[in-house]
Coordinates of C-alpha atoms and ligand atoms in Angstrom, one line a residue:
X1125 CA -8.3 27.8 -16.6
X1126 CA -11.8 27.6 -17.8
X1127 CA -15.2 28.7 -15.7
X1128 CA -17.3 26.2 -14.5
X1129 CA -20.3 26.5 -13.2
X1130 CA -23.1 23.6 -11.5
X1131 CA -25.4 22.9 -14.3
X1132 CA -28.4 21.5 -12.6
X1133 CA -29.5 19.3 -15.5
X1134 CA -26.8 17.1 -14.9
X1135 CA -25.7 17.7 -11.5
X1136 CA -22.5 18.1 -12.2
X1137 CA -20.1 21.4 -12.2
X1138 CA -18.7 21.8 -16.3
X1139 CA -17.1 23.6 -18.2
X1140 CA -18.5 26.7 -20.0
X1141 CA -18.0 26.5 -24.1
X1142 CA -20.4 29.0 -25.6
X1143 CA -21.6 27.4 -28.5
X1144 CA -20.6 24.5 -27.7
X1145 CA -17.3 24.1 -29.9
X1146 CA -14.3 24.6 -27.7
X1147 CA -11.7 27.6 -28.4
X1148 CA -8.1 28.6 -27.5
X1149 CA -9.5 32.1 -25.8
X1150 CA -12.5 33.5 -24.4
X1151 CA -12.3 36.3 -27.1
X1152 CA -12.7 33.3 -29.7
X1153 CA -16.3 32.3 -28.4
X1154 CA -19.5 33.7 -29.7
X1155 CA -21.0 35.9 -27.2
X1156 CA -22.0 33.6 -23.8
X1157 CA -25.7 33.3 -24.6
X1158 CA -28.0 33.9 -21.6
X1159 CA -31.5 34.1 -20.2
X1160 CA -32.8 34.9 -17.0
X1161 CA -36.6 34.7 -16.0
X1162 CA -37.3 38.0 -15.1
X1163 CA -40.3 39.6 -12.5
X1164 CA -43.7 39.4 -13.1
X1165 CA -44.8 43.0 -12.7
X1166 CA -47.7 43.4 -10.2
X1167 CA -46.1 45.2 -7.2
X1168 CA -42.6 46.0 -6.5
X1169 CA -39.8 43.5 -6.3
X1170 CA -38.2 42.0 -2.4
X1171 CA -35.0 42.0 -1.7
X1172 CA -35.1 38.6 -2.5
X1173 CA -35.6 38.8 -5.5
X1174 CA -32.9 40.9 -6.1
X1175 CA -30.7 38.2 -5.0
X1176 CA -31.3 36.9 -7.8
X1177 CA -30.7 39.5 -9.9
X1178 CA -27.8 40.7 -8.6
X1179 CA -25.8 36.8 -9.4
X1180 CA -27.3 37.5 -12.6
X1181 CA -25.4 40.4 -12.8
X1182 CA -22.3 38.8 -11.5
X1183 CA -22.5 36.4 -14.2
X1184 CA -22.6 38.3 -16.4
X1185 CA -19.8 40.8 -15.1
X1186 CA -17.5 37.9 -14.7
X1187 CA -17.8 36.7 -17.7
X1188 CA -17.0 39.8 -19.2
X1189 CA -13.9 40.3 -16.4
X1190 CA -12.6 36.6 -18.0
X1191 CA -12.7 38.8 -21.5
X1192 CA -16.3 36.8 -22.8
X1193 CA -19.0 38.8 -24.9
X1194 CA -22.2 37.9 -23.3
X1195 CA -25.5 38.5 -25.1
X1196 CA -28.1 38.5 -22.6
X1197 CA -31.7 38.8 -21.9
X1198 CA -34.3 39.4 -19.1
X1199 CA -37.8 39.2 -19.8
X1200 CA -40.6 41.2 -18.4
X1201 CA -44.1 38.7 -17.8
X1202 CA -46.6 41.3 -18.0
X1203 CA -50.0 39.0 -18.4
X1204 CA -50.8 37.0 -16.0
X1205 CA -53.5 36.3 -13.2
X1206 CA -52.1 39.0 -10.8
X1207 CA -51.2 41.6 -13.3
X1208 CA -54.8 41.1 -14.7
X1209 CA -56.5 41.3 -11.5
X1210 CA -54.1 44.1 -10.3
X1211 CA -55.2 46.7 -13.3
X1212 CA -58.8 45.7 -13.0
X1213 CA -59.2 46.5 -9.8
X1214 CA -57.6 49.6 -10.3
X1215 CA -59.5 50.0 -13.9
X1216 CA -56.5 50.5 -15.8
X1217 CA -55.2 48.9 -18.7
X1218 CA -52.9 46.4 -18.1
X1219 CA -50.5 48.0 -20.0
X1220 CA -50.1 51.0 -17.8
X1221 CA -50.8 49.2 -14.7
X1222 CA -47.6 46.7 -15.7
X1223 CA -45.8 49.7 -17.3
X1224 CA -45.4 50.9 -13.4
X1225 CA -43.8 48.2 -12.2
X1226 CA -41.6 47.6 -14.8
X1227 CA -40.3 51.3 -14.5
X1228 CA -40.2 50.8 -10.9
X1229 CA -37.9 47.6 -11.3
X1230 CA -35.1 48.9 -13.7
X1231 CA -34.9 52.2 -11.0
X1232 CA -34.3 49.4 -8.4
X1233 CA -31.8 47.8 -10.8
X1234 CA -29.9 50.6 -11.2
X1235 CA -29.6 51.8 -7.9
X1236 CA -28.1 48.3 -7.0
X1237 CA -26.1 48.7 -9.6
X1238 CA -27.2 46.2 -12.3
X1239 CA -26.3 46.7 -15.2
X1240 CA -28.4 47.0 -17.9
X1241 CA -28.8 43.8 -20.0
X1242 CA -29.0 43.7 -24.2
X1243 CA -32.9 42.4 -24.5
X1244 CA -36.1 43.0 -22.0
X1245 CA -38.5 41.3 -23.9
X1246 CA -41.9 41.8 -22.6
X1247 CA -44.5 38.5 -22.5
X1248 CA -47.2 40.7 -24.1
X1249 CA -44.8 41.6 -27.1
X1250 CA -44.1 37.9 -28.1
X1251 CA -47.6 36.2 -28.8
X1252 CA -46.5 35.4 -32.4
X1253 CA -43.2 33.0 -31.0
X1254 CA -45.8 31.2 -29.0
X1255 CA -48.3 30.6 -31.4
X1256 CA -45.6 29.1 -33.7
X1257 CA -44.7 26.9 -30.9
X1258 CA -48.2 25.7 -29.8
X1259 CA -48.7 25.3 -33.9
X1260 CA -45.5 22.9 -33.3
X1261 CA -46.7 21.2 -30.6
X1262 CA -50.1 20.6 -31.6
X1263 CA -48.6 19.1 -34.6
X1264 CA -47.2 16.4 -33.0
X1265 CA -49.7 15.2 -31.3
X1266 CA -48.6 16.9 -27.8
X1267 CA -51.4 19.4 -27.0
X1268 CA -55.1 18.7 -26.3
X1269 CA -58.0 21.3 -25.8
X1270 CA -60.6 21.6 -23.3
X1271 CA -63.1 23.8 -22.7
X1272 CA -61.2 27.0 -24.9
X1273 CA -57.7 26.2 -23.3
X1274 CA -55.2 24.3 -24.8
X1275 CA -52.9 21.9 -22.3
X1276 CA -49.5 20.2 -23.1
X1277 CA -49.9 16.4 -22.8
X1278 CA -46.9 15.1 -20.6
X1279 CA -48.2 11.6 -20.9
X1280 CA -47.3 11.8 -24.6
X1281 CA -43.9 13.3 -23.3
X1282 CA -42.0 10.7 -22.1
X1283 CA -38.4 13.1 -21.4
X1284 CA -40.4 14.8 -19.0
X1285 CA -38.7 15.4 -15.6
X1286 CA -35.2 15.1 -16.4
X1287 CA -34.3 18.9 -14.8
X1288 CA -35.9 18.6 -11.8
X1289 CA -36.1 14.7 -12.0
X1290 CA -39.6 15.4 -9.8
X1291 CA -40.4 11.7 -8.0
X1292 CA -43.6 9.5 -8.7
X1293 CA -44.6 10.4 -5.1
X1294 CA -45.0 14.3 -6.0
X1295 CA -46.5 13.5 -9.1
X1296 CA -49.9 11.7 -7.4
X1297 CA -49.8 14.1 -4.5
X1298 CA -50.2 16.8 -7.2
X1299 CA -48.8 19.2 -4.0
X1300 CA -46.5 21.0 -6.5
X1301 CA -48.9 21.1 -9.5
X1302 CA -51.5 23.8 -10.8
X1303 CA -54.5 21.4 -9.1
X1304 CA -57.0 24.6 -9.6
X1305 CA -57.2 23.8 -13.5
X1306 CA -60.0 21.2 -12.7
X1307 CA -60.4 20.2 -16.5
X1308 CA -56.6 18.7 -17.0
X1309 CA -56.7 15.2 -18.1
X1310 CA -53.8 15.0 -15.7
X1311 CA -53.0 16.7 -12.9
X1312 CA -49.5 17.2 -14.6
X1313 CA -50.6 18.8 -17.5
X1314 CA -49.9 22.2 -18.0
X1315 CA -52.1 24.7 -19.6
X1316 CA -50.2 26.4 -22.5
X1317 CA -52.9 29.0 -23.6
X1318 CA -56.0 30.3 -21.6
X1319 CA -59.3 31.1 -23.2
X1320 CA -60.5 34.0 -22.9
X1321 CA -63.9 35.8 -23.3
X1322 CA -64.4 38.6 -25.5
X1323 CA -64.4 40.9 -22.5
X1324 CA -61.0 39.5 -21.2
X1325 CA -57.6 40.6 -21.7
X1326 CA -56.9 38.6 -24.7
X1327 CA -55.1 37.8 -28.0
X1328 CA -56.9 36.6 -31.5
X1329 CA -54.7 33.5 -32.7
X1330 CA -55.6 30.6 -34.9
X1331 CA -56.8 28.7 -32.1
X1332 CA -59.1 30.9 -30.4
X1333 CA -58.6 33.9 -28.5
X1334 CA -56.9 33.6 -25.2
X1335 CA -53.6 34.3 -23.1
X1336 CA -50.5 32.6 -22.7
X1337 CA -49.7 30.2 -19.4
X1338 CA -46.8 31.4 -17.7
X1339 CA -44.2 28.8 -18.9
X1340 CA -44.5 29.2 -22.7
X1341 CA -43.8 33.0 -22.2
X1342 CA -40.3 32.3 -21.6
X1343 CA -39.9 29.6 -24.1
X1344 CA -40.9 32.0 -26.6
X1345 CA -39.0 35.2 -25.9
X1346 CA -35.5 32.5 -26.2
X1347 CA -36.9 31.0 -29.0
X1348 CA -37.7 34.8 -30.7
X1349 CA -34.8 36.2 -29.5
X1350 CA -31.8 33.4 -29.8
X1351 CA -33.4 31.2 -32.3
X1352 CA -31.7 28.2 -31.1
X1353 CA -29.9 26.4 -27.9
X1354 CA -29.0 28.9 -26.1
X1355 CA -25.6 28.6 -23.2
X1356 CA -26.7 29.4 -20.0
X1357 CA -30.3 29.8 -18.2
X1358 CA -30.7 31.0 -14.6
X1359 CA -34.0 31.4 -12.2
X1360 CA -34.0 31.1 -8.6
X1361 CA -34.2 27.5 -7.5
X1362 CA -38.1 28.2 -7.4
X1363 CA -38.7 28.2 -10.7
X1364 CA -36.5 24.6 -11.4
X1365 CA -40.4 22.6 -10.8
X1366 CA -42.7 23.3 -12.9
X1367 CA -41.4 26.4 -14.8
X1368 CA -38.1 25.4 -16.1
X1369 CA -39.1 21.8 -16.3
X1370 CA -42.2 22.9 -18.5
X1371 CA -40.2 25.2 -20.5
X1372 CA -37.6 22.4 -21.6
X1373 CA -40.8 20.4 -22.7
X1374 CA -42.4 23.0 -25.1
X1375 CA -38.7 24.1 -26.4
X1376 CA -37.7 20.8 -27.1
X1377 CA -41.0 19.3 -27.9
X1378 CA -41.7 22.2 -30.3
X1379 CA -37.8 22.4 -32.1
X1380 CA -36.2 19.2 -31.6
X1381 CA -32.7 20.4 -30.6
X1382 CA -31.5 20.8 -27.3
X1383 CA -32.9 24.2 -25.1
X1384 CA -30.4 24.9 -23.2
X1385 CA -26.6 24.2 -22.0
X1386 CA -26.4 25.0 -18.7
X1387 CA -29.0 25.2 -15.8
X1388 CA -27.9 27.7 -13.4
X1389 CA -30.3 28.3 -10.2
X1390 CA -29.9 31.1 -7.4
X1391 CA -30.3 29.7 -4.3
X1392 CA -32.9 31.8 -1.8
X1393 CA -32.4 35.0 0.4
X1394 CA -34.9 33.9 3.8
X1395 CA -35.9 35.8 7.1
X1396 CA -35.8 33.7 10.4
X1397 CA -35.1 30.6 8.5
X1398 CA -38.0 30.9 5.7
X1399 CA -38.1 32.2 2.3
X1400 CA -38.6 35.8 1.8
X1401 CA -41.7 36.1 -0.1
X1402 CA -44.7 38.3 -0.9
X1403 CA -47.1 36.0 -0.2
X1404 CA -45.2 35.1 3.5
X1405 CA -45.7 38.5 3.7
X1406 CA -42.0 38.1 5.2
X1407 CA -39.9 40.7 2.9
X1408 CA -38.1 44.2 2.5
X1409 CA -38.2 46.7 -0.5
X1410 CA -35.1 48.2 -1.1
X1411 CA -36.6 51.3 0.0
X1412 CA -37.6 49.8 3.4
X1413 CA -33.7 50.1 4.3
X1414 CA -33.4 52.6 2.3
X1415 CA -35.4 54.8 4.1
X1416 CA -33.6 53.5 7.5
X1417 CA -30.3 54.9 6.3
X1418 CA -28.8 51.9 4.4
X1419 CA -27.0 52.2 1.7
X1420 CA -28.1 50.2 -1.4
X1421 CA -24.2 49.6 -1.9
X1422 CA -24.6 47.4 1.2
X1423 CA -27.3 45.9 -0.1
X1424 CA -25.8 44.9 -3.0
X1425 CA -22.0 43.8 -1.0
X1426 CA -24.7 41.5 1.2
X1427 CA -26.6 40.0 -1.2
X1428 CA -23.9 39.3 -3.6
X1429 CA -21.4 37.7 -0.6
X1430 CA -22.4 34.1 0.1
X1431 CA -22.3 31.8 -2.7
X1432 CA -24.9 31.8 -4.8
X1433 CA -25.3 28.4 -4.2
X1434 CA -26.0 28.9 -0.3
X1435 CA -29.2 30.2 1.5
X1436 CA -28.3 33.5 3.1
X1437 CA -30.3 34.5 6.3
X1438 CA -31.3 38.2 5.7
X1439 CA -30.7 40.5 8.8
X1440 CA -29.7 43.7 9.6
X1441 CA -26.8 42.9 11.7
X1442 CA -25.9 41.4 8.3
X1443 CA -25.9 44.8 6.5
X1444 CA -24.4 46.3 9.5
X1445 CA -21.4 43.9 8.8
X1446 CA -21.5 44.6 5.2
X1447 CA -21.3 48.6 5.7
X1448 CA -18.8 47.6 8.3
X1449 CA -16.3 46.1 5.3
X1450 CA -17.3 48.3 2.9
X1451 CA -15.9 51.0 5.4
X1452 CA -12.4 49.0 5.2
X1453 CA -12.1 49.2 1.3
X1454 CA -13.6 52.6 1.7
X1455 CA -10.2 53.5 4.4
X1456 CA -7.7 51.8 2.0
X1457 CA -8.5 54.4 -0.7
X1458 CA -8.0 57.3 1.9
X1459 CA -4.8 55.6 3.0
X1460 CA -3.6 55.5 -0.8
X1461 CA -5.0 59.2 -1.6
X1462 CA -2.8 60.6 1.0
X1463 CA 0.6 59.0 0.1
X1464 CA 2.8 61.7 -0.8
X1465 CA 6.0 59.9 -1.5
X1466 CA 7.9 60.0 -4.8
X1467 CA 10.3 57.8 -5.8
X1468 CA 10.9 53.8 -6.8
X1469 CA 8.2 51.7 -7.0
X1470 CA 7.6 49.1 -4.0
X1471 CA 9.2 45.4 -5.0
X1472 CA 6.8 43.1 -3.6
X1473 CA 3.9 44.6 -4.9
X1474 CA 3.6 43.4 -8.7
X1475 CA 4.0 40.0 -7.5
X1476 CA 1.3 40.8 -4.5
X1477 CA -1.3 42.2 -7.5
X1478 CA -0.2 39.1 -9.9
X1479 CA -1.0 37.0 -7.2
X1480 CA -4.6 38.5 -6.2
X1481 CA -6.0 38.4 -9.4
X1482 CA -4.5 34.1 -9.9
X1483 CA -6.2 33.7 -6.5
X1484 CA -9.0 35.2 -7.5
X1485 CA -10.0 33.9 -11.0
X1486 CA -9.2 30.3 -9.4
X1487 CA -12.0 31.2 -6.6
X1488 CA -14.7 32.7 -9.1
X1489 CA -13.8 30.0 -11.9
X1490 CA -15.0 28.1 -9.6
X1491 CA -18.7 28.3 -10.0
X1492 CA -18.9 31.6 -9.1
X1493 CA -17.5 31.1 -5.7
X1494 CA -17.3 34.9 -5.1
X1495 CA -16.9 34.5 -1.4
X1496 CA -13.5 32.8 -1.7
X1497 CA -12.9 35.5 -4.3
X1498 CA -14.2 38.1 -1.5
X1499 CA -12.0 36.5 0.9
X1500 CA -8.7 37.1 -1.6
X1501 CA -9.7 40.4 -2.1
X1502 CA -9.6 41.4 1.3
X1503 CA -6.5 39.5 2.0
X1504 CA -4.7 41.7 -0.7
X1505 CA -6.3 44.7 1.3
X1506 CA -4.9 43.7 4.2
X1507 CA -1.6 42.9 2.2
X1508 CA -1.1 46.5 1.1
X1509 CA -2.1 48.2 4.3
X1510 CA 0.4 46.3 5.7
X1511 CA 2.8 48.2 2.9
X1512 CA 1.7 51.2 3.9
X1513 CA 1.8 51.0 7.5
X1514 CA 5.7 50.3 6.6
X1515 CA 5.4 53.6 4.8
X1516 CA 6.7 51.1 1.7
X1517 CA 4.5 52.5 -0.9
X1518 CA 4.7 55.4 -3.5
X1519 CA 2.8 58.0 -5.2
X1520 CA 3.2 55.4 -8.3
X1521 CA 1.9 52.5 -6.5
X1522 CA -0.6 54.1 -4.3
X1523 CA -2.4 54.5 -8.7
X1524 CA -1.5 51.2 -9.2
X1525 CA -3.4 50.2 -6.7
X1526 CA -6.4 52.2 -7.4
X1527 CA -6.4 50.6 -10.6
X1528 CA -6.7 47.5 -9.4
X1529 CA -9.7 48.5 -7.3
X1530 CA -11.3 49.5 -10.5
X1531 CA -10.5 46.4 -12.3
X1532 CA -12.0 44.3 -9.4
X1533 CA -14.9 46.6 -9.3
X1534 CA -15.9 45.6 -13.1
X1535 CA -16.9 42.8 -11.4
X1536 CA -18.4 43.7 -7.7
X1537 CA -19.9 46.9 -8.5
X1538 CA -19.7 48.2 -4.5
X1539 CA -16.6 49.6 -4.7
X1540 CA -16.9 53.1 -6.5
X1541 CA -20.5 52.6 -6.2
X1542 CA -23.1 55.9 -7.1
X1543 CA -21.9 58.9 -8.5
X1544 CA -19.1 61.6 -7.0
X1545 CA -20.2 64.3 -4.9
X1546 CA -21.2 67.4 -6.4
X1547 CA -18.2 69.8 -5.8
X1548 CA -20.4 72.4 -4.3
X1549 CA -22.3 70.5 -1.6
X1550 CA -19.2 71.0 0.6
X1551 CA -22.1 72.6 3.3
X1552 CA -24.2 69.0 3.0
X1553 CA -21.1 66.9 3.3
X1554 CA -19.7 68.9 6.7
X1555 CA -23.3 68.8 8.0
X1556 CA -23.0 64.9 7.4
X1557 CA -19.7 64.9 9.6
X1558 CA -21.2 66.8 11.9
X1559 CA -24.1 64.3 12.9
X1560 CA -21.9 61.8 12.4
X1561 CA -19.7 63.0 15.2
X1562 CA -22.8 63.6 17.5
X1563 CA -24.0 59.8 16.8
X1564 CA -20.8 58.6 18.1
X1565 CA -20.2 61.1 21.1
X1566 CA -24.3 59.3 21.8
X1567 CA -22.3 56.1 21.6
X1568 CA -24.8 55.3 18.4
X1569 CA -22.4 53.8 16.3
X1570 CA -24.8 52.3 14.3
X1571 CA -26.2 55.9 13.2
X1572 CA -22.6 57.2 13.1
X1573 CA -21.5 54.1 10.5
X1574 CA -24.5 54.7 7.8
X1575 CA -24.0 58.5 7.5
X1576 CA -20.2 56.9 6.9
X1577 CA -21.9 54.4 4.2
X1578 CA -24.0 57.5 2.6
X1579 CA -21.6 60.2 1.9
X1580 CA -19.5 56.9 0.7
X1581 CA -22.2 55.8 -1.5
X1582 CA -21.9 59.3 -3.0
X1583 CA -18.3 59.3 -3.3
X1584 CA -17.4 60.8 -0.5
X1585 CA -15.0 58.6 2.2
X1586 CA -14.2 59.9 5.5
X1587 CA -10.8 59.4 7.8
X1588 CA -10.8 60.1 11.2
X1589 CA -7.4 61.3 12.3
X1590 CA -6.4 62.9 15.9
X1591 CA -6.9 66.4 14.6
X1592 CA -10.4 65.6 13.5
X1593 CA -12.4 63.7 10.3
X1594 CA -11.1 64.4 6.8
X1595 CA -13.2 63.8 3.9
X1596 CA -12.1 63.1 0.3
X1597 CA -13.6 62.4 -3.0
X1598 CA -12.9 58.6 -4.2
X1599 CA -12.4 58.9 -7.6
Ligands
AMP1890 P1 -41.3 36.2 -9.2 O1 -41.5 37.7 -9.5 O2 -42.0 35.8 -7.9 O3 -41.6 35.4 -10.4 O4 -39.7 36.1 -8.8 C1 -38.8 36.6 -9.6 C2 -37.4 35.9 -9.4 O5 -37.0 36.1 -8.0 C3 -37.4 34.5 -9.7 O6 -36.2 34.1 -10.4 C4 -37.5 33.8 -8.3 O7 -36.9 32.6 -8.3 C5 -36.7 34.8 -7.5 N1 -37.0 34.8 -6.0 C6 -38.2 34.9 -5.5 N2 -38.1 34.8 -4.1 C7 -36.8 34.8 -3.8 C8 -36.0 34.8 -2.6 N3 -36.5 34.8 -1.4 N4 -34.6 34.7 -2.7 C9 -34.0 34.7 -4.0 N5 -34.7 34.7 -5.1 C10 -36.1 34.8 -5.1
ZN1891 ZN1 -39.2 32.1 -17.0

């Protein structure tokens, strides 16, 4: 079995082959090339956003599950319109002022538990790869100047469209196009580089000083950073019209080979049925629920758990259900931590872990369909507590179970989620029991279940037997 994943250039679901040349094992390919547009740092990311990052993450950790090398890179775009406004109104420079956000972002990253990626190239730190491209461009007759700026001629660009295979009808509406740059010859047009005035944020180059547009930021960090067609690019489905579109014109306009393999687009995290977006004003920081006593591991287990390919309605009641499963992998491990018994292993369970990782790699070869691969994990779950109800489990299989919980984990990243409890905060974690007791004699079970999730989160899990609640480290 290979992965497959929907490549929105073709519309179709196909095969992965890094490099393009098929090989007997994953081990054989080069290492999976990918890029992901990254944040524009002007203010702190939505939860939505991290959607999106998190599937990045996924991807990645799959692939790496399946025994891939992945090489993979994130930019940072630190110029644009709201970055520049942002540190002039503060009267910073725009490197500090984007230096905050981008320190802010990777602390939200990791306490999601995304892993770090190989490259963050930063917009500002790859003016040279865009000059050589505009040089290209302008070569062949693609690019046009007005007034200091220089715009990419799509009439001259007659493979235009072919991502996001935008309809004659958009095109005259010109709802979906930058209609604020008055001095396009067409309203498709896109500006590559913006003049800019001496007093401006700016960069010398051979055709005037200026700033890059938006689009050939990205172009240029793959182009500076792969050097050729790279495997797999991903964006929220957002950024399919006009960013991807307009990167797939300067790439392949500028290098005549194709961009990229496969298109891969997150679908959007909404509220009440709309997008979740700043400018909706509609959205939570991860500090929002943070500070209401959820766990960023539920976060994370929410986010991640509908296909990527699906909206998923944000709600609370949703990351109540998510601390709510959580808790039942969480129980498991107490279960398996208390089993005393010596002696021969059980029988059925090689066959029952054989089976949940064929199950499994079938669901997420799939396109990623983690929540079919959610659904076999938790069907394994329910297969062992079933063994150890029966009191048909050993001391031996109790750790090979655990292991399998850490293998699984390479790839969700909730499971032993945060670091272990500092041995000596035994007074914190009783005082934690404690409330929790007192929420649940209030009948607040909401209150008693995320003290549950945050002594979990730091590697603490709780049973609650007749005599009382027992705690125990996970790992
Ligand atoms: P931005 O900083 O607005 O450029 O967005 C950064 C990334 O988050 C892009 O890949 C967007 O497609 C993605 N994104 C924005 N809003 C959402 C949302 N509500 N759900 C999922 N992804 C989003
Ligand atoms: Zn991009």
């Amino acid at each position: 079995m290979s992965i497959k994943l929907y490549n929105t250039l073709t519309c179709r679901t196909e095969e992965l082959i890094p490099g393009g040349e098929r090989m007997d094992s994953p081990e054989q390919y080069p290492p999976v090339t990918i890029y992901s547009c990254g944040p524009t740092v002007y203010g702190p990311a939505h939860i939505g956003n991290f959607r999106t990052y998190i599937f990045n993450d996924l991807l990645r950790r799959y692939l790496k599950f399946r025994g891939y090398r992945v090489n993979h890179a994130m930019n940072i775009t630190d110029v644009d319109d709201k970055t520049i406004a942002g540190s002039s109104k503060e009267g910073i420079s725009l490197r500090e002022y984007t230096d905050r956000y981008t320190a802010t972002f990777f602390d939200d990253l990791k306490t999601l538990g995304i892993e770090p990626v190989e490259h963050n190239p930063r917009a500002t730190e790859s003016i040279d790869a865009m000059i050589d491209i505009i040089a290209r461009l302008n070569k062949k007759g693609l690019v046009y100047e007005k007034e200091g700026s220089l715009y990419f001629s799509i009439s001259k660009y007659p493979r235009y469209g072919r991502l996001s295979r935008v309809d004659s009808r958009e095109i005259k509406s010109g709802l979906r196009y930058d209609t604020d740059e008055y001095e396009k010859d067409d309203i498709r047009d896109f500006a590559l580089w913006k003049g800019a005035g001496p007093d401006e944020v700016g960069w010398d180059t051979p055709f005037g000083r200026g700033r890059p547009g938006w689009h050939i930021e990205c172009s240029a960090m793959v182009r500076k950073i792969f050097g050729t067609t790279i495997d797999i690019h991903t964006g929220g489905v957002d950024l399919i019209f006009p960013h991807h579109e307009n990167e797939i014109a300067q790439s392949e306009g500028a290098y005549d080979e194709p961009f990229v393999r496969h298109w891969v687009h997150w679908e959007h995290l909404l509220v009440d049925g709309a997008k979740m977006s700043k400018s909706k004003g509609n959205f939570y920081l991860l500090r929002d629920l943070t500070e209401k006593g959820h766990s960023p591991r539920s976060v994370r287990y929410l986010l991640m758990s509908a296909h990527y390919r699906k909206q998923l309605n944000f709600t609370i009641e949703g990351l109540r259900q998510a601390e709510s499963a959580l808790g039942r992998i969480d129980n498991l491990i107490v279960r398996l931590k208390d089993i005393r018994r010596d002696g021969p292993g059980n029988a059925e369970l090689p066959a029952m872990i054989e089976d949940l990782f064929s199950r499994f790699c079938e669901s997420v070869d799939d396109d990623l369909n983690i929540s079919r691969g959610l659904a076999d994990f938790f069907d394994f779950l329910h297969g062992v507590n079933g063994l150890i109800d029966g009191d048909a489990i050993s001391m031996a299989d109790a750790n090979l179970v655990m292991d399998v919980l850490k293998r699984i984990d390479t790839v969700f990243g909730f499971i032993f989620f945060g670091e272990a409890a500092p041995e000596a905060d035994v007074p914190w974690i009783e005082d934690m029991i404690r409330r929790r007791q007192e929420a649940k004699k209030a009948r607040d079970f909401a209150r008693a279940d995320s003290i549950r999730e945050e002594l979990s989160s730091k590697g603490i899990i709780l049973e609650d037997t007749k005599d009382g609640t027992r705690w125990k480290q996970k790992t």
